[in-house]
mmCIF file of C-alpha atoms in Angstrom:
data_model
loop_
_atom_site.group_PDB
_atom_site.id
_atom_site.type_symbol
_atom_site.label_atom_id
_atom_site.label_comp_id
_atom_site.label_asym_id
_atom_site.label_seq_id
_atom_site.Cartn_x
_atom_site.Cartn_y
_atom_site.Cartn_z
ATOM 1 C CA UNK A 21 34.369 -49.110 -5.227
ATOM 2 C CA UNK A 22 34.570 -52.136 -3.033
ATOM 3 C CA UNK A 23 31.367 -54.058 -2.345
ATOM 4 C CA UNK A 24 30.641 -54.006 1.276
ATOM 5 C CA UNK A 25 28.287 -56.800 2.550
ATOM 6 C CA UNK A 26 26.056 -55.730 5.129
ATOM 7 C CA UNK A 27 26.701 -56.564 8.624
ATOM 8 C CA UNK A 28 24.097 -58.955 9.763
ATOM 9 C CA UNK A 29 22.567 -58.986 13.257
ATOM 10 C CA UNK A 30 23.064 -62.625 13.681
ATOM 11 C CA UNK A 31 25.168 -65.295 11.905
ATOM 12 C CA UNK A 32 23.515 -68.077 9.634
ATOM 13 C CA UNK A 33 23.611 -70.713 12.537
ATOM 14 C CA UNK A 34 22.361 -68.227 15.201
ATOM 15 C CA UNK A 35 18.681 -69.211 15.046
ATOM 16 C CA UNK A 36 18.351 -69.895 18.687
ATOM 17 C CA UNK A 37 20.728 -67.308 19.860
ATOM 18 C CA UNK A 38 19.546 -64.215 21.560
ATOM 19 C CA UNK A 39 22.928 -62.252 21.651
ATOM 20 C CA UNK A 40 25.201 -61.614 18.741
ATOM 21 C CA UNK A 41 28.866 -62.858 19.222
ATOM 22 C CA UNK A 42 31.568 -60.628 20.801
ATOM 23 C CA UNK A 43 34.015 -58.979 18.536
ATOM 24 C CA UNK A 44 36.593 -61.138 19.961
ATOM 25 C CA UNK A 45 34.573 -64.240 19.318
ATOM 26 C CA UNK A 46 33.817 -63.054 15.698
ATOM 27 C CA UNK A 47 37.507 -62.709 15.204
ATOM 28 C CA UNK A 48 38.795 -66.078 16.349
ATOM 29 C CA UNK A 49 35.917 -67.868 14.729
ATOM 30 C CA UNK A 50 36.340 -66.500 11.454
ATOM 31 C CA UNK A 51 38.420 -68.063 8.686
ATOM 32 C CA UNK A 52 37.989 -65.719 5.914
ATOM 33 C CA UNK A 53 41.775 -64.360 6.043
ATOM 34 C CA UNK A 54 42.667 -68.075 5.142
ATOM 35 C CA UNK A 55 39.971 -69.425 2.817
ATOM 36 C CA UNK A 56 39.230 -66.478 0.653
ATOM 37 C CA UNK A 57 41.489 -68.223 -1.653
ATOM 38 C CA UNK A 58 38.912 -71.026 -2.070
ATOM 39 C CA UNK A 59 36.509 -68.449 -3.859
ATOM 40 C CA UNK A 60 36.966 -69.634 -7.460
ATOM 41 C CA UNK A 61 36.593 -73.326 -6.315
ATOM 42 C CA UNK A 62 33.550 -72.640 -4.513
ATOM 43 C CA UNK A 63 31.849 -70.502 -7.093
ATOM 44 C CA UNK A 64 32.783 -73.419 -9.409
ATOM 45 C CA UNK A 65 31.087 -76.011 -7.299
ATOM 46 C CA UNK A 66 27.933 -73.746 -6.753
ATOM 47 C CA UNK A 67 27.475 -73.231 -10.243
ATOM 48 C CA UNK A 68 27.389 -77.077 -11.099
ATOM 49 C CA UNK A 69 25.294 -77.497 -7.811
ATOM 50 C CA UNK A 70 22.710 -75.057 -9.201
ATOM 51 C CA UNK A 71 22.701 -76.700 -12.721
ATOM 52 C CA UNK A 72 22.077 -80.012 -11.044
ATOM 53 C CA UNK A 73 19.280 -78.733 -8.930
ATOM 54 C CA UNK A 74 17.667 -77.259 -11.890
ATOM 55 C CA UNK A 75 18.266 -80.565 -13.941
ATOM 56 C CA UNK A 76 16.467 -82.461 -11.082
ATOM 57 C CA UNK A 77 13.627 -79.984 -11.210
ATOM 58 C CA UNK A 78 14.380 -78.846 -7.614
ATOM 59 C CA UNK A 79 14.481 -75.362 -8.502
ATOM 60 C CA UNK A 80 13.396 -73.692 -11.762
ATOM 61 C CA UNK A 81 15.702 -73.236 -14.676
ATOM 62 C CA UNK A 82 15.202 -69.551 -14.728
ATOM 63 C CA UNK A 83 16.129 -69.402 -11.169
ATOM 64 C CA UNK A 84 19.250 -71.372 -11.853
ATOM 65 C CA UNK A 85 20.256 -68.940 -14.534
ATOM 66 C CA UNK A 86 19.598 -66.082 -12.206
ATOM 67 C CA UNK A 87 21.913 -67.525 -9.515
ATOM 68 C CA UNK A 88 24.694 -68.400 -11.892
ATOM 69 C CA UNK A 89 24.794 -64.987 -13.305
ATOM 70 C CA UNK A 90 24.966 -63.902 -9.814
ATOM 71 C CA UNK A 91 27.803 -65.994 -8.842
ATOM 72 C CA UNK A 92 29.822 -64.951 -11.960
ATOM 73 C CA UNK A 93 29.445 -61.308 -10.767
ATOM 74 C CA UNK A 94 30.441 -62.162 -7.345
ATOM 75 C CA UNK A 95 33.504 -64.120 -8.772
ATOM 76 C CA UNK A 96 34.449 -60.985 -10.837
ATOM 77 C CA UNK A 97 34.155 -58.717 -7.923
ATOM 78 C CA UNK A 98 36.374 -60.852 -5.726
ATOM 79 C CA UNK A 99 39.051 -61.301 -8.566
ATOM 80 C CA UNK A 100 39.101 -57.444 -9.097
ATOM 81 C CA UNK A 101 39.312 -56.997 -5.420
ATOM 82 C CA UNK A 102 36.206 -55.237 -5.223
ATOM 83 C CA UNK A 103 34.763 -56.856 -2.179
ATOM 84 C CA UNK A 104 35.201 -56.122 1.531
ATOM 85 C CA UNK A 105 35.567 -59.127 3.759
ATOM 86 C CA UNK A 106 34.409 -58.934 7.389
ATOM 87 C CA UNK A 107 34.747 -61.454 10.119
ATOM 88 C CA UNK A 108 30.936 -61.440 10.973
ATOM 89 C CA UNK A 109 30.158 -63.698 7.851
ATOM 90 C CA UNK A 110 33.314 -66.129 9.089
ATOM 91 C CA UNK A 111 34.193 -67.683 5.837
ATOM 92 C CA UNK A 112 34.448 -67.202 2.059
ATOM 93 C CA UNK A 113 31.523 -69.497 1.633
ATOM 94 C CA UNK A 114 29.127 -67.277 3.526
ATOM 95 C CA UNK A 115 30.407 -64.254 1.923
ATOM 96 C CA UNK A 116 29.562 -65.489 -1.452
ATOM 97 C CA UNK A 117 26.263 -66.499 -0.530
ATOM 98 C CA UNK A 118 25.383 -63.039 1.312
ATOM 99 C CA UNK A 119 26.668 -61.181 -1.623
ATOM 100 C CA UNK A 120 24.513 -63.434 -4.045
ATOM 101 C CA UNK A 121 21.424 -62.342 -2.056
ATOM 102 C CA UNK A 122 22.359 -58.719 -2.336
ATOM 103 C CA UNK A 123 22.714 -58.976 -5.909
ATOM 104 C CA UNK A 124 19.594 -61.250 -6.831
ATOM 105 C CA UNK A 125 17.466 -61.152 -3.954
ATOM 106 C CA UNK A 126 15.705 -64.227 -2.128
ATOM 107 C CA UNK A 127 16.280 -66.369 -5.103
ATOM 108 C CA UNK A 128 20.015 -66.631 -4.010
ATOM 109 C CA UNK A 129 19.005 -68.393 -0.896
ATOM 110 C CA UNK A 130 17.947 -71.345 -3.128
ATOM 111 C CA UNK A 131 21.489 -72.013 -3.789
ATOM 112 C CA UNK A 132 22.057 -73.664 -0.427
ATOM 113 C CA UNK A 133 19.093 -76.204 -1.137
ATOM 114 C CA UNK A 134 20.332 -79.835 -0.565
ATOM 115 C CA UNK A 135 23.855 -78.627 0.694
ATOM 116 C CA UNK A 136 25.404 -77.715 3.936
ATOM 117 C CA UNK A 137 28.522 -75.727 4.657
ATOM 118 C CA UNK A 138 30.148 -79.046 5.545
ATOM 119 C CA UNK A 139 30.008 -80.701 2.134
ATOM 120 C CA UNK A 140 30.396 -77.322 0.632
ATOM 121 C CA UNK A 141 33.779 -76.568 2.513
ATOM 122 C CA UNK A 142 34.996 -80.388 1.776
ATOM 123 C CA UNK A 143 34.261 -79.977 -1.784
ATOM 124 C CA UNK A 144 35.726 -76.458 -2.512
ATOM 125 C CA UNK A 145 38.965 -77.507 -0.426
ATOM 126 C CA UNK A 146 39.182 -80.470 -2.434
ATOM 127 C CA UNK A 147 38.672 -78.821 -5.992
ATOM 128 C CA UNK A 148 41.130 -76.130 -4.721
ATOM 129 C CA UNK A 149 43.942 -78.515 -3.503
ATOM 130 C CA UNK A 150 43.661 -80.561 -6.615
ATOM 131 C CA UNK A 151 44.034 -77.748 -9.098
ATOM 132 C CA UNK A 152 47.132 -76.461 -6.951
ATOM 133 C CA UNK A 153 48.747 -80.062 -7.161
ATOM 134 C CA UNK A 154 48.216 -79.821 -10.773
ATOM 135 C CA UNK A 155 50.162 -76.846 -10.917
ATOM 136 C CA UNK A 156 52.938 -78.397 -8.814
ATOM 137 C CA UNK A 157 53.107 -81.314 -10.987
ATOM 138 C CA UNK A 158 53.774 -78.887 -14.127
ATOM 139 C CA UNK A 159 56.355 -77.230 -12.253
ATOM 140 C CA UNK A 160 57.970 -80.521 -11.437
ATOM 141 C CA UNK A 161 57.979 -81.604 -14.936
ATOM 142 C CA UNK A 162 59.419 -78.426 -16.096
ATOM 143 C CA UNK A 163 62.270 -78.738 -13.625
ATOM 144 C CA UNK A 164 62.844 -82.357 -14.741
ATOM 145 C CA UNK A 165 63.349 -81.134 -18.302
ATOM 146 C CA UNK A 166 65.674 -78.424 -17.465
ATOM 147 C CA UNK A 167 67.810 -81.060 -15.497
ATOM 148 C CA UNK A 168 67.734 -83.547 -18.230
ATOM 149 C CA UNK A 169 68.888 -80.799 -20.720
ATOM 150 C CA UNK A 170 71.770 -79.896 -18.277
ATOM 151 C CA UNK A 171 72.700 -83.595 -18.051
ATOM 152 C CA UNK A 172 72.726 -83.999 -21.934
ATOM 153 C CA UNK A 173 74.842 -81.114 -21.928
ATOM 154 C CA UNK A 174 77.308 -82.422 -19.465
ATOM 155 C CA UNK A 175 77.308 -86.184 -20.342
ATOM 156 C CA UNK A 176 81.141 -86.244 -20.683
ATOM 157 C CA UNK A 177 82.124 -83.929 -17.654
ATOM 158 C CA UNK A 178 83.917 -86.018 -14.788
ATOM 159 C CA UNK A 179 83.373 -84.689 -11.385
ATOM 160 C CA UNK A 180 84.237 -86.531 -7.866
ATOM 161 C CA UNK A 181 81.600 -88.321 -6.291
ATOM 162 C CA UNK A 182 81.130 -87.603 -2.577
ATOM 163 C CA UNK A 183 80.124 -89.685 0.340
ATOM 164 C CA UNK A 184 80.000 -87.663 3.551
ATOM 165 C CA UNK A 185 81.745 -84.867 1.735
ATOM 166 C CA UNK A 186 84.501 -87.105 1.368
ATOM 167 C CA UNK A 187 85.894 -87.875 -2.375
ATOM 168 C CA UNK A 188 84.712 -91.329 -3.022
ATOM 169 C CA UNK A 189 84.556 -92.212 -6.681
ATOM 170 C CA UNK A 190 84.672 -90.365 -10.181
ATOM 171 C CA UNK A 191 81.289 -89.686 -11.560
ATOM 172 C CA UNK A 192 79.722 -87.763 -14.470
ATOM 173 C CA UNK A 193 77.825 -84.677 -13.772
ATOM 174 C CA UNK A 194 75.163 -86.111 -15.917
ATOM 175 C CA UNK A 195 74.900 -88.973 -13.447
ATOM 176 C CA UNK A 196 74.501 -86.810 -10.725
ATOM 177 C CA UNK A 197 71.893 -84.560 -12.298
ATOM 178 C CA UNK A 198 69.768 -87.669 -13.301
ATOM 179 C CA UNK A 199 69.599 -88.591 -9.642
ATOM 180 C CA UNK A 200 67.258 -85.331 -9.169
ATOM 181 C CA UNK A 201 65.415 -86.212 -12.124
ATOM 182 C CA UNK A 202 64.519 -89.590 -10.510
ATOM 183 C CA UNK A 203 63.846 -87.887 -7.162
ATOM 184 C CA UNK A 204 61.263 -85.328 -8.928
ATOM 185 C CA UNK A 205 59.857 -88.315 -10.706
ATOM 186 C CA UNK A 206 58.907 -90.204 -7.442
ATOM 187 C CA UNK A 207 57.254 -86.656 -6.238
ATOM 188 C CA UNK A 208 55.202 -86.872 -9.481
ATOM 189 C CA UNK A 209 54.043 -90.438 -9.036
ATOM 190 C CA UNK A 210 53.333 -89.691 -5.246
ATOM 191 C CA UNK A 211 51.028 -86.709 -6.806
ATOM 192 C CA UNK A 212 49.357 -89.188 -9.218
ATOM 193 C CA UNK A 213 48.860 -91.818 -6.659
ATOM 194 C CA UNK A 214 47.342 -89.047 -4.298
ATOM 195 C CA UNK A 215 44.963 -88.043 -6.801
ATOM 196 C CA UNK A 216 43.871 -91.730 -7.516
ATOM 197 C CA UNK A 217 43.067 -91.896 -3.858
ATOM 198 C CA UNK A 218 41.346 -88.774 -3.010
ATOM 199 C CA UNK A 219 39.618 -87.429 -6.382
ATOM 200 C CA UNK A 220 35.979 -88.231 -5.229
ATOM 201 C CA UNK A 221 33.324 -85.868 -4.618
ATOM 202 C CA UNK A 222 31.866 -85.201 -0.955
ATOM 203 C CA UNK A 223 29.160 -82.784 -2.544
ATOM 204 C CA UNK A 224 25.751 -84.024 -1.671
ATOM 205 C CA UNK A 225 26.610 -85.289 1.701
ATOM 206 C CA UNK A 226 25.225 -82.287 3.364
ATOM 207 C CA UNK A 227 25.761 -81.942 7.077
ATOM 208 C CA UNK A 228 26.784 -85.578 7.442
ATOM 209 C CA UNK A 229 23.815 -87.696 6.632
ATOM 210 C CA UNK A 230 22.719 -86.700 2.987
ATOM 211 C CA UNK A 231 19.668 -84.998 2.167
ATOM 212 C CA UNK A 232 15.983 -85.941 1.253
ATOM 213 C CA UNK A 233 15.995 -83.959 -1.861
ATOM 214 C CA UNK A 234 16.283 -86.078 -5.175
ATOM 215 C CA UNK A 235 19.848 -84.819 -6.116
ATOM 216 C CA UNK A 236 22.290 -86.157 -8.758
ATOM 217 C CA UNK A 237 25.451 -86.495 -7.083
ATOM 218 C CA UNK A 238 27.248 -88.171 -10.125
ATOM 219 C CA UNK A 239 26.394 -85.163 -12.079
ATOM 220 C CA UNK A 240 28.295 -82.674 -9.841
ATOM 221 C CA UNK A 241 31.205 -84.992 -9.418
ATOM 222 C CA UNK A 242 31.615 -85.229 -13.113
ATOM 223 C CA UNK A 243 31.212 -81.634 -13.753
ATOM 224 C CA UNK A 244 33.794 -80.731 -11.116
ATOM 225 C CA UNK A 245 36.424 -83.312 -12.600
ATOM 226 C CA UNK A 246 35.863 -85.990 -9.803
ATOM 227 C CA UNK A 247 36.273 -89.606 -10.923
ATOM 228 C CA UNK A 248 33.259 -90.651 -8.794
ATOM 229 C CA UNK A 249 31.545 -89.926 -5.332
ATOM 230 C CA UNK A 250 32.250 -90.527 -1.883
ATOM 231 C CA UNK A 251 30.132 -93.359 -0.786
ATOM 232 C CA UNK A 252 29.833 -92.652 2.832
ATOM 233 C CA UNK A 253 28.595 -89.232 3.676
ATOM 234 C CA UNK A 254 29.871 -89.139 7.218
ATOM 235 C CA UNK A 255 33.375 -89.894 6.002
ATOM 236 C CA UNK A 256 32.754 -87.399 3.129
ATOM 237 C CA UNK A 257 32.171 -84.441 5.277
ATOM 238 C CA UNK A 258 34.970 -85.095 7.880
ATOM 239 C CA UNK A 259 37.775 -86.445 5.679
ATOM 240 C CA UNK A 260 40.906 -84.254 5.126
ATOM 241 C CA UNK A 261 43.280 -87.285 4.646
ATOM 242 C CA UNK A 262 44.040 -85.631 1.300
ATOM 243 C CA UNK A 263 45.137 -82.279 3.079
ATOM 244 C CA UNK A 264 47.650 -84.430 4.891
ATOM 245 C CA UNK A 265 48.838 -86.465 1.733
ATOM 246 C CA UNK A 266 49.411 -83.088 0.081
ATOM 247 C CA UNK A 267 51.283 -81.691 2.832
ATOM 248 C CA UNK A 268 53.501 -84.886 3.059
ATOM 249 C CA UNK A 269 53.969 -84.536 -0.765
ATOM 250 C CA UNK A 270 55.107 -80.941 -0.382
ATOM 251 C CA UNK A 271 57.454 -81.812 2.267
ATOM 252 C CA UNK A 272 58.871 -84.304 0.263
ATOM 253 C CA UNK A 273 59.489 -82.002 -2.685
ATOM 254 C CA UNK A 274 61.065 -79.352 -0.580
ATOM 255 C CA UNK A 275 63.540 -82.046 0.884
ATOM 256 C CA UNK A 276 64.674 -82.708 -2.647
ATOM 257 C CA UNK A 277 64.866 -79.176 -3.549
ATOM 258 C CA UNK A 278 66.882 -78.187 -0.302
ATOM 259 C CA UNK A 279 69.271 -81.182 -1.052
ATOM 260 C CA UNK A 280 70.001 -79.867 -4.767
ATOM 261 C CA UNK A 281 70.133 -76.247 -3.078
ATOM 262 C CA UNK A 282 72.638 -77.347 -0.500
ATOM 263 C CA UNK A 283 74.830 -79.077 -3.064
ATOM 264 C CA UNK A 284 75.019 -75.871 -5.084
ATOM 265 C CA UNK A 285 75.985 -73.883 -2.252
ATOM 266 C CA UNK A 286 78.822 -76.406 -1.539
ATOM 267 C CA UNK A 287 79.877 -76.772 -5.092
ATOM 268 C CA UNK A 288 80.288 -72.905 -5.400
ATOM 269 C CA UNK A 289 82.138 -72.428 -2.319
ATOM 270 C CA UNK A 290 85.731 -71.420 -2.013
ATOM 271 C CA UNK A 291 86.712 -75.067 -0.999
ATOM 272 C CA UNK A 292 85.215 -76.647 -4.244
ATOM 273 C CA UNK A 293 84.775 -74.030 -6.834
ATOM 274 C CA UNK A 294 82.892 -76.289 -9.013
ATOM 275 C CA UNK A 295 80.465 -73.770 -10.177
ATOM 276 C CA UNK A 296 80.153 -69.916 -10.199
ATOM 277 C CA UNK A 297 76.770 -68.533 -9.457
ATOM 278 C CA UNK A 298 75.428 -65.341 -11.343
ATOM 279 C CA UNK A 299 75.293 -62.376 -9.538
ATOM 280 C CA UNK A 300 71.714 -62.223 -10.697
ATOM 281 C CA UNK A 301 71.027 -65.211 -8.394
ATOM 282 C CA UNK A 302 73.353 -64.558 -5.454
ATOM 283 C CA UNK A 303 73.531 -62.580 -2.214
ATOM 284 C CA UNK A 304 76.377 -61.193 -0.357
ATOM 285 C CA UNK A 305 77.645 -60.478 3.182
ATOM 286 C CA UNK A 306 77.324 -56.786 4.726
ATOM 287 C CA UNK A 307 80.820 -57.327 6.521
ATOM 288 C CA UNK A 308 82.847 -59.850 4.465
ATOM 289 C CA UNK A 309 82.874 -58.909 0.773
ATOM 290 C CA UNK A 310 84.575 -62.098 -0.280
ATOM 291 C CA UNK A 311 81.424 -63.868 0.547
#
């Protein structure tokens, strides 16, 4: 049975508001349909934030243990598709906190100590994006290996090299395939450069100017796999440069993949007949069976 979070009369930010948002406002203001994929990153950051609070004697150890147990339960519910999301709680971060409080009571409210949704969102997004980029790098590495194996197999196979689809010079098929090994190699270098620039933790910056609690930002940064902390709290909560850099990286990767795909299409066409694609990886025309 799915766990339904009780609908609140007011949002977390609605302390001075006399009326609740309209259904339309709730819908356009909610990001849950997009950011629910951040749940593992958010819970991971929340667990390490809790541990830090206990180590700094800001909350009690038994409270931290209770919070961590509750967070793991929430993670299990979301992973098993047992949680019902609704627009009234806006985002994944509020959903997790609300469900945590339902599970363990008022102790769950202490999770938000010395933290704002501003640094919370920035941290979860960065952790999630970093992990996704690691997966992309693994895929690129595997693709490079496949291309290297193909190049080795065809080290003596001669083919025409083309410029503007005109025969230009004789080349080796291996030479052509290795060009893509280099392209994807640059993509992987861009990934490493991206991580080097952006792998710094915003957690602990709170809303924009830090917190008066005696927190240890280096502890949470280290546990979350960051190489350090962002030094300016205003920059930390507002920075989304890493998102743009990742999108640029993905664009370059797709340009290289598209180039390779188009060459395979050309090579398999009637005018070239360099390769024959397996029916397992081909489609046809509904009106022209020869295609």
